[in-house]
PDB file of C-alpha atoms in Angstrom:
ATOM      1  CA  MET H   4      14.954  -7.884  -7.681  1.00 93.00           C
ATOM      2  CA  ARG H   5      17.377  -6.391  -4.954  1.00 96.00           C
ATOM      3  CA  VAL H   6      15.631  -4.408  -2.340  1.00 96.00           C
ATOM      4  CA  ALA H   7      17.320  -1.507  -0.139  1.00 97.00           C
ATOM      5  CA  ILE H   8      15.446  -1.159   3.175  1.00 96.00           C
ATOM      6  CA  ALA H   9      16.490   1.711   5.411  1.00 97.00           C
ATOM      7  CA  GLY H  10      15.522   0.449   9.033  1.00 95.00           C
ATOM      8  CA  ALA H  11      16.754  -1.604  10.617  1.00 94.00           C
ATOM      9  CA  GLY H  12      13.847  -2.653  13.358  1.00 90.00           C
ATOM     10  CA  ALA H  13      11.387  -4.983  13.498  1.00 87.00           C
ATOM     11  CA  VAL H  14       9.399  -3.514  10.806  1.00 88.00           C
ATOM     12  CA  GLY H  15      12.450  -3.419   8.670  1.00 92.00           C
ATOM     13  CA  ARG H  16      13.842  -6.567   9.772  1.00 92.00           C
ATOM     14  CA  SER H  17      10.633  -8.146   9.268  1.00 88.00           C
ATOM     15  CA  ILE H  18      10.118  -7.364   5.540  1.00 90.00           C
ATOM     16  CA  ALA H  19      13.427  -8.064   4.831  1.00 93.00           C
ATOM     17  CA  GLY H  20      12.480 -11.869   6.378  1.00 90.00           C
ATOM     18  CA  GLU H  21       9.274 -11.827   3.636  1.00 87.00           C
ATOM     19  CA  LEU H  22      10.816 -10.914   1.159  1.00 92.00           C
ATOM     20  CA  LEU H  23      14.279 -12.783   1.415  1.00 93.00           C
ATOM     21  CA  GLU H  24      11.961 -15.789   1.607  1.00 90.00           C
ATOM     22  CA  ASN H  25      10.791 -14.679  -2.185  1.00 86.00           C
ATOM     23  CA  GLY H  26      14.060 -14.734  -3.472  1.00 92.00           C
ATOM     24  CA  HIS H  27      14.549 -11.217  -3.928  1.00 94.00           C
ATOM     25  CA  GLU H  28      18.704  -9.272  -2.440  1.00 95.00           C
ATOM     26  CA  VAL H  29      17.825  -7.197   0.640  1.00 96.00           C
ATOM     27  CA  LEU H  30      20.596  -5.003   1.702  1.00 97.00           C
ATOM     28  CA  LEU H  31      19.531  -3.427   5.480  1.00 97.00           C
ATOM     29  CA  ILE H  32      21.139  -0.486   6.331  1.00 97.00           C
ATOM     30  CA  ASP H  33      20.615   1.633   9.755  1.00 96.00           C
ATOM     31  CA  LYS H  34      22.373   3.772  11.525  1.00 95.00           C
ATOM     32  CA  ALA H  35      22.362   2.535  15.108  1.00 93.00           C
ATOM     33  CA  PRO H  36      24.863  -0.249  16.265  1.00 92.00           C
ATOM     34  CA  THR H  37      22.550  -2.026  17.881  1.00 89.00           C
ATOM     35  CA  ALA H  38      20.219  -2.056  15.104  1.00 89.00           C
ATOM     36  CA  ILE H  39      22.571  -4.326  13.429  1.00 90.00           C
ATOM     37  CA  SER H  40      21.436  -8.135  14.435  1.00 87.00           C
ATOM     38  CA  VAL H  41      22.827  -9.718  11.480  1.00 92.00           C
ATOM     39  CA  GLU H  42      22.616 -12.978  12.895  1.00 92.00           C
ATOM     40  CA  ARG H  43      18.387 -12.032  13.357  1.00 89.00           C
ATOM     41  CA  VAL H  44      18.137 -12.060   9.425  1.00 93.00           C
ATOM     42  CA  PRO H  45      21.880 -13.508   8.223  1.00 94.00           C
ATOM     43  CA  GLN H  46      20.806 -13.489   4.726  1.00 95.00           C
ATOM     44  CA  ALA H  47      20.343  -9.888   4.653  1.00 96.00           C
ATOM     45  CA  GLU H  48      23.601  -7.728   3.696  1.00 96.00           C
ATOM     46  CA  TRP H  49      24.136  -5.688   6.299  1.00 97.00           C
ATOM     47  CA  LEU H  50      25.085  -1.324   5.978  1.00 96.00           C
ATOM     48  CA  LEU H  51      25.929   0.921   9.417  1.00 96.00           C
ATOM     49  CA  ALA H  52      25.223   4.231   8.032  1.00 96.00           C
ATOM     50  CA  ASP H  53      23.027   6.986   7.698  1.00 96.00           C
ATOM     51  CA  ALA H  54      20.764   6.353   5.107  1.00 96.00           C
ATOM     52  CA  CYS H  55      20.111  10.484   4.698  1.00 97.00           C
ATOM     53  CA  GLU H  56      23.866  10.236   3.548  1.00 96.00           C
ATOM     54  CA  ILE H  57      25.048  10.938   0.156  1.00 96.00           C
ATOM     55  CA  THR H  58      27.859   8.916   0.822  1.00 96.00           C
ATOM     56  CA  SER H  59      25.788   5.772   3.016  1.00 95.00           C
ATOM     57  CA  LEU H  60      23.679   5.417  -0.339  1.00 96.00           C
ATOM     58  CA  ASP H  61      26.688   5.166  -2.706  1.00 96.00           C
ATOM     59  CA  GLU H  62      28.599   2.518  -0.382  1.00 95.00           C
ATOM     60  CA  ALA H  63      24.439   0.623  -1.277  1.00 96.00           C
ATOM     61  CA  ALA H  64      25.163   0.576  -4.681  1.00 96.00           C
ATOM     62  CA  LEU H  65      21.125   1.949  -4.467  1.00 96.00           C
ATOM     63  CA  GLN H  66      21.461   3.061  -8.432  1.00 96.00           C
ATOM     64  CA  ARG H  67      21.406  -1.066  -8.578  1.00 96.00           C
ATOM     65  CA  CYS H  68      18.024  -1.441  -6.844  1.00 96.00           C
ATOM     66  CA  ASN H  69      14.381  -1.762  -7.905  1.00 95.00           C
ATOM     67  CA  VAL H  70      13.412  -1.054  -4.822  1.00 96.00           C
ATOM     68  CA  VAL H  71      14.088   0.933  -1.885  1.00 96.00           C
ATOM     69  CA  ILE H  72      11.556   0.755   1.447  1.00 95.00           C
ATOM     70  CA  ALA H  73      11.911   3.538   4.201  1.00 96.00           C
ATOM     71  CA  ALA H  74      10.857   1.520   7.377  1.00 94.00           C
ATOM     72  CA  THR H  75      12.518   3.792  10.086  1.00 95.00           C
ATOM     73  CA  GLY H  76      10.173   4.942  12.859  1.00 92.00           C
ATOM     74  CA  ASP H  77      11.058   8.910  11.896  1.00 95.00           C
ATOM     75  CA  ASP H  78       8.657  10.078   9.689  1.00 96.00           C
ATOM     76  CA  LYS H  79      11.628  12.571   8.711  1.00 97.00           C
ATOM     77  CA  VAL H  80      14.664   9.877   8.031  1.00 97.00           C
ATOM     78  CA  ASN H  81      11.975   8.263   5.602  1.00 96.00           C
ATOM     79  CA  LEU H  82      10.958  11.798   2.967  1.00 97.00           C
ATOM     80  CA  VAL H  83      14.652  12.385   3.119  1.00 97.00           C
ATOM     81  CA  VAL H  84      15.471   8.641   2.133  1.00 97.00           C
ATOM     82  CA  SER H  85      12.739   8.428  -0.282  1.00 97.00           C
ATOM     83  CA  LEU H  86      13.086  11.850  -1.588  1.00 97.00           C
ATOM     84  CA  LEU H  87      16.986  10.777  -1.793  1.00 97.00           C
ATOM     85  CA  ALA H  88      16.545   7.255  -3.497  1.00 97.00           C
ATOM     86  CA  LYS H  89      14.297   8.179  -6.083  1.00 96.00           C
ATOM     87  CA  THR H  90      16.073  12.272  -7.319  1.00 96.00           C
ATOM     88  CA  GLU H  91      19.993  10.904  -6.995  1.00 96.00           C
ATOM     89  CA  TYR H  92      19.230   7.276  -8.072  1.00 97.00           C
ATOM     90  CA  GLY H  93      16.539   6.897 -10.491  1.00 96.00           C
ATOM     91  CA  VAL H  94      15.319   4.410  -8.325  1.00 96.00           C
ATOM     92  CA  PRO H  95      12.022   3.186 -10.396  1.00 94.00           C
ATOM     93  CA  ARG H  96       9.588   2.022  -6.856  1.00 93.00           C
ATOM     94  CA  VAL H  97      10.291   4.234  -3.488  1.00 95.00           C
ATOM     95  CA  VAL H  98       8.023   2.860  -0.436  1.00 93.00           C
ATOM     96  CA  ALA H  99       7.863   4.238   2.563  1.00 93.00           C
ATOM     97  CA  ARG H 100       6.161   4.404   5.838  1.00 92.00           C
ATOM     98  CA  VAL H 101       4.337   6.900   7.786  1.00 91.00           C
ATOM     99  CA  ASN H 102       4.340   6.513  11.090  1.00 90.00           C
ATOM    100  CA  ASN H 103       2.299   9.605  12.308  1.00 89.00           C
ATOM    101  CA  PRO H 104      -0.959  10.477  10.187  1.00 84.00           C
ATOM    102  CA  LYS H 105      -0.771  13.663  10.186  1.00 89.00           C
ATOM    103  CA  ASN H 106       2.265  13.965   7.987  1.00 92.00           C
ATOM    104  CA  GLU H 107       0.975  11.576   5.599  1.00 88.00           C
ATOM    105  CA  TRP H 108      -0.112  14.179   3.168  1.00 91.00           C
ATOM    106  CA  LEU H 109       3.908  15.076   2.760  1.00 93.00           C
ATOM    107  CA  PHE H 110       4.794  11.618   1.312  1.00 93.00           C
ATOM    108  CA  ASN H 111       3.436  12.166  -2.066  1.00 91.00           C
ATOM    109  CA  GLU H 112       5.952  12.171  -6.124  1.00 91.00           C
ATOM    110  CA  SER H 113       7.250  15.556  -4.667  1.00 93.00           C
ATOM    111  CA  TRP H 114       8.818  13.805  -1.867  1.00 95.00           C
ATOM    112  CA  GLY H 115       9.412  10.818  -3.934  1.00 95.00           C
ATOM    113  CA  VAL H 116       7.348   8.830  -2.790  1.00 94.00           C
ATOM    114  CA  ASP H 117       5.547   6.168  -4.795  1.00 91.00           C
ATOM    115  CA  VAL H 118       4.005   3.796  -2.144  1.00 87.00           C
ATOM    116  CA  ALA H 119       2.816   5.617   1.259  1.00 88.00           C
ATOM    117  CA  VAL H 120       2.604   2.429   4.218  1.00 85.00           C
ATOM    118  CA  SER H 121       0.151   3.909   6.941  1.00 80.00           C
ATOM    119  CA  THR H 122       0.492   1.745   9.973  1.00 67.00           C
ATOM    120  CA  PRO H 123      -2.099   3.906  11.938  1.00 64.00           C
ATOM    121  CA  ARG H 124      -4.470   3.984   8.770  1.00 63.00           C
ATOM    122  CA  LEU H 125      -4.175  -0.040   8.033  1.00 61.00           C
ATOM    123  CA  MET H 126      -4.579  -0.951  11.586  1.00 54.00           C
ATOM    124  CA  SER H 127      -8.111   1.232  11.940  1.00 57.00           C
ATOM    125  CA  ALA H 128      -9.172   0.646   8.213  1.00 56.00           C
ATOM    126  CA  LEU H 129      -8.685  -3.418   9.664  1.00 53.00           C
ATOM    127  CA  VAL H 130     -11.333  -2.027  12.618  1.00 53.00           C
ATOM    128  CA  GLU H 131     -13.509  -0.571   9.890  1.00 52.00           C
ATOM    129  CA  GLU H 132     -13.344  -3.223   7.784  1.00 51.00           C
ATOM    130  CA  ALA H 133     -14.492  -5.767  10.675  1.00 47.00           C
ATOM    131  CA  VAL H 134     -17.436  -3.778  12.221  1.00 45.00           C
ATOM    132  CA  SER H 135     -19.189  -1.841   9.103  1.00 54.00           C
ATOM    133  CA  VAL H 136     -20.319  -4.094   6.174  1.00 58.00           C
ATOM    134  CA  GLY H 137     -21.329  -1.553   2.712  1.00 65.00           C
ATOM    135  CA  ASP H 138     -18.976   1.000   3.706  1.00 72.00           C
ATOM    136  CA  LEU H 139     -15.484   1.623   2.056  1.00 77.00           C
ATOM    137  CA  VAL H 140     -12.654   1.772   4.121  1.00 77.00           C
ATOM    138  CA  ARG H 141      -9.324   2.945   2.607  1.00 77.00           C
ATOM    139  CA  LEU H 142      -6.480   0.619   2.513  1.00 76.00           C
ATOM    140  CA  LEU H 143      -3.426   2.712   1.261  1.00 76.00           C
ATOM    141  CA  ARG H 144      -2.820   5.445  -0.848  1.00 74.00           C
ATOM    142  CA  PHE H 145      -0.920   5.676  -4.370  1.00 73.00           C
ATOM    143  CA  SER H 146       1.185   8.822  -4.868  1.00 60.00           C
ATOM    144  CA  HIS H 147       0.342   8.743  -8.879  1.00 60.00           C
ATOM    145  CA  GLY H 148      -2.883  10.112  -9.956  1.00 60.00           C
ATOM    146  CA  ASP H 149      -4.366  10.995  -6.532  1.00 76.00           C
ATOM    147  CA  ALA H 150      -5.509   6.976  -6.617  1.00 84.00           C
ATOM    148  CA  ASN H 151      -6.297   4.665  -3.415  1.00 85.00           C
ATOM    149  CA  LEU H 152      -6.752   0.538  -2.629  1.00 87.00           C
ATOM    150  CA  VAL H 153     -10.055   0.508  -0.739  1.00 86.00           C
ATOM    151  CA  GLU H 154     -12.048  -2.056   0.395  1.00 86.00           C
ATOM    152  CA  LEU H 155     -15.823  -2.907   0.818  1.00 86.00           C
ATOM    153  CA  THR H 156     -17.714  -5.996   2.216  1.00 87.00           C
ATOM    154  CA  LEU H 157     -20.621  -5.946  -0.293  1.00 89.00           C
ATOM    155  CA  PRO H 158     -24.339  -5.655   2.445  1.00 87.00           C
ATOM    156  CA  GLU H 159     -26.533  -8.839   1.604  1.00 86.00           C
ATOM    157  CA  GLU H 160     -29.752  -6.046   0.609  1.00 87.00           C
ATOM    158  CA  SER H 161     -27.611  -4.746  -2.183  1.00 88.00           C
ATOM    159  CA  ALA H 162     -28.919  -4.010  -5.455  1.00 89.00           C
ATOM    160  CA  LEU H 163     -25.831  -5.353  -7.203  1.00 92.00           C
ATOM    161  CA  ALA H 164     -25.796  -8.565  -5.218  1.00 91.00           C
ATOM    162  CA  GLY H 165     -26.177 -11.187  -8.569  1.00 92.00           C
ATOM    163  CA  THR H 166     -25.538  -8.744 -10.897  1.00 93.00           C
ATOM    164  CA  GLN H 167     -22.671  -9.325 -13.702  1.00 95.00           C
ATOM    165  CA  VAL H 168     -19.096  -7.256 -13.601  1.00 94.00           C
ATOM    166  CA  GLY H 169     -19.011  -6.490 -16.963  1.00 94.00           C
ATOM    167  CA  ASP H 170     -23.048  -5.102 -16.686  1.00 95.00           C
ATOM    168  CA  VAL H 171     -22.346  -3.089 -13.709  1.00 94.00           C
ATOM    169  CA  GLU H 172     -21.661   0.695 -14.736  1.00 93.00           C
ATOM    170  CA  TRP H 173     -18.800   1.666 -12.468  1.00 95.00           C
ATOM    171  CA  PRO H 174     -17.330   5.124 -12.088  1.00 93.00           C
ATOM    172  CA  GLU H 175     -15.115   6.440 -14.192  1.00 93.00           C
ATOM    173  CA  ASP H 176     -11.116   6.042 -12.604  1.00 91.00           C
ATOM    174  CA  THR H 177     -12.306   3.002 -10.962  1.00 93.00           C
ATOM    175  CA  SER H 178     -11.322  -0.315 -11.841  1.00 93.00           C
ATOM    176  CA  LEU H 179     -12.413  -3.580  -9.519  1.00 93.00           C
ATOM    177  CA  VAL H 180      -8.655  -5.482  -8.936  1.00 92.00           C
ATOM    178  CA  THR H 181      -9.712  -8.052  -6.510  1.00 91.00           C
ATOM    179  CA  ILE H 182     -12.737 -10.026  -5.348  1.00 92.00           C
ATOM    180  CA  ILE H 183     -12.186 -11.810  -1.766  1.00 89.00           C
ATOM    181  CA  ARG H 184     -14.991 -15.189  -1.747  1.00 90.00           C
ATOM    182  CA  GLY H 185     -14.656 -16.634   1.307  1.00 85.00           C
ATOM    183  CA  THR H 186     -10.912 -18.377   1.572  1.00 83.00           C
ATOM    184  CA  ARG H 187     -10.718 -17.602  -2.306  1.00 87.00           C
ATOM    185  CA  VAL H 188      -9.412 -14.585  -4.275  1.00 86.00           C
ATOM    186  CA  LEU H 189     -10.754 -14.417  -7.610  1.00 89.00           C
ATOM    187  CA  THR H 190      -9.636 -12.158 -10.906  1.00 89.00           C
ATOM    188  CA  PRO H 191     -13.019 -10.516 -11.901  1.00 91.00           C
ATOM    189  CA  THR H 192     -13.950 -11.317 -15.358  1.00 92.00           C
ATOM    190  CA  ARG H 193     -16.900  -9.594 -17.277  1.00 92.00           C
ATOM    191  CA  GLU H 194     -18.777 -12.908 -16.421  1.00 93.00           C
ATOM    192  CA  ASP H 195     -18.496 -13.227 -12.928  1.00 93.00           C
ATOM    193  CA  SER H 196     -21.139 -12.295 -10.076  1.00 93.00           C
ATOM    194  CA  LEU H 197     -21.283  -9.889  -7.134  1.00 94.00           C
ATOM    195  CA  GLU H 198     -22.498 -11.680  -4.220  1.00 93.00           C
ATOM    196  CA  ALA H 199     -23.296 -10.994  -0.999  1.00 90.00           C
ATOM    197  CA  GLY H 200     -20.351 -10.578   1.296  1.00 89.00           C
ATOM    198  CA  ASP H 201     -17.457 -10.283  -1.591  1.00 90.00           C
ATOM    199  CA  GLU H 202     -14.697  -8.246  -0.069  1.00 88.00           C
ATOM    200  CA  LEU H 203     -14.002  -6.385  -3.256  1.00 91.00           C
ATOM    201  CA  LEU H 204     -11.264  -4.675  -3.830  1.00 91.00           C
ATOM    202  CA  PHE H 205     -10.644  -0.976  -6.502  1.00 91.00           C
ATOM    203  CA  VAL H 206      -8.171   1.086  -7.221  1.00 91.00           C
ATOM    204  CA  ALA H 207     -10.435   4.108  -7.785  1.00 91.00           C
ATOM    205  CA  ALA H 208      -9.095   7.496  -7.693  1.00 89.00           C
ATOM    206  CA  GLN H 209     -10.091   9.579  -4.421  1.00 86.00           C
ATOM    207  CA  ALA H 210     -12.800  11.967  -6.165  1.00 89.00           C
ATOM    208  CA  ARG H 211     -14.857   9.026  -7.075  1.00 90.00           C
ATOM    209  CA  GLU H 212     -14.434   7.321  -4.046  1.00 90.00           C
ATOM    210  CA  GLU H 213     -18.116   8.464  -2.053  1.00 90.00           C
ATOM    211  CA  GLN H 214     -19.757   8.046  -5.782  1.00 92.00           C
ATOM    212  CA  LEU H 215     -17.979   4.193  -5.561  1.00 92.00           C
ATOM    213  CA  GLU H 216     -19.692   3.469  -2.181  1.00 89.00           C
ATOM    214  CA  ASP H 217     -22.611   5.017  -3.602  1.00 90.00           C
ATOM    215  CA  LEU H 218     -23.314   2.486  -6.375  1.00 91.00           C
ATOM    216  CA  LEU H 219     -22.454  -0.773  -3.708  1.00 87.00           C
ATOM    217  CA  SER H 220     -24.711   0.988  -0.867  1.00 81.00           C
ATOM    218  CA  VAL H 221     -27.811   1.694  -3.051  1.00 73.00           C
ATOM    219  CA  ARG H 222     -30.333  -1.489  -1.813  1.00 72.00           C
ATOM    220  CA  ARG H 223     -32.416  -3.327  -3.894  1.00 61.00           C
ATOM    221  CA  GLU H 224     -35.533  -1.341  -2.564  1.00 57.00           C
ATOM    222  CA  ASP H 225     -33.691   1.811  -4.069  1.00 56.00           C
ATOM    223  CA  ALA H 226     -32.807   0.892  -7.319  1.00 52.00           C
ATOM    224  CA  ALA H 227     -36.613  -0.656  -7.529  1.00 51.00           C
ATOM    225  CA  SER H 228     -38.762   2.243  -6.984  1.00 50.00           C
TER     226      SER H 228
END
């Protein structure tokens, strides 16, 4: 897979290193000469250019990329890069970094963004996850279908503890994708049982999040009454 990353700062280089280790081709683009540090990621291709300009993206052969990641520290730049990648070059998947949570609403399919990653939101989500068993935590927003990746740690007193996945009437537009149980990562089947303390990851429509949280957090005594 060929991936172009706009922004060769610490975030861009870190992403590049991970992708290269997994066997992908990576092109790092940055307009600041000081950001071009080939020795830090020698396996990557480097391009000194403004990723907001068509001529630069032509030089980068963006049409050959499977994924474009807009990872600069400027939300305006990330939006422009995303829009150009999607509309001018038909890049199948565009991932954009959101620096200011107030701008998150802009990072959607109208701007060519398939997945928006908000670092402040992820950090706050991790904090919430550490202190709030039973509360739904939104980890990631997908542009298409108005869906989110959400997480909830099943409380000890949940009525669903001990219930098989296939016996639960999940809300519409909701899919349980992973169960994290201790150090194990499980792909859920209908026969798998839910256990207290399980971290449950769902892809869910935003309109269903409250319903999902209510279902998972209901207490045994409440369910019995």
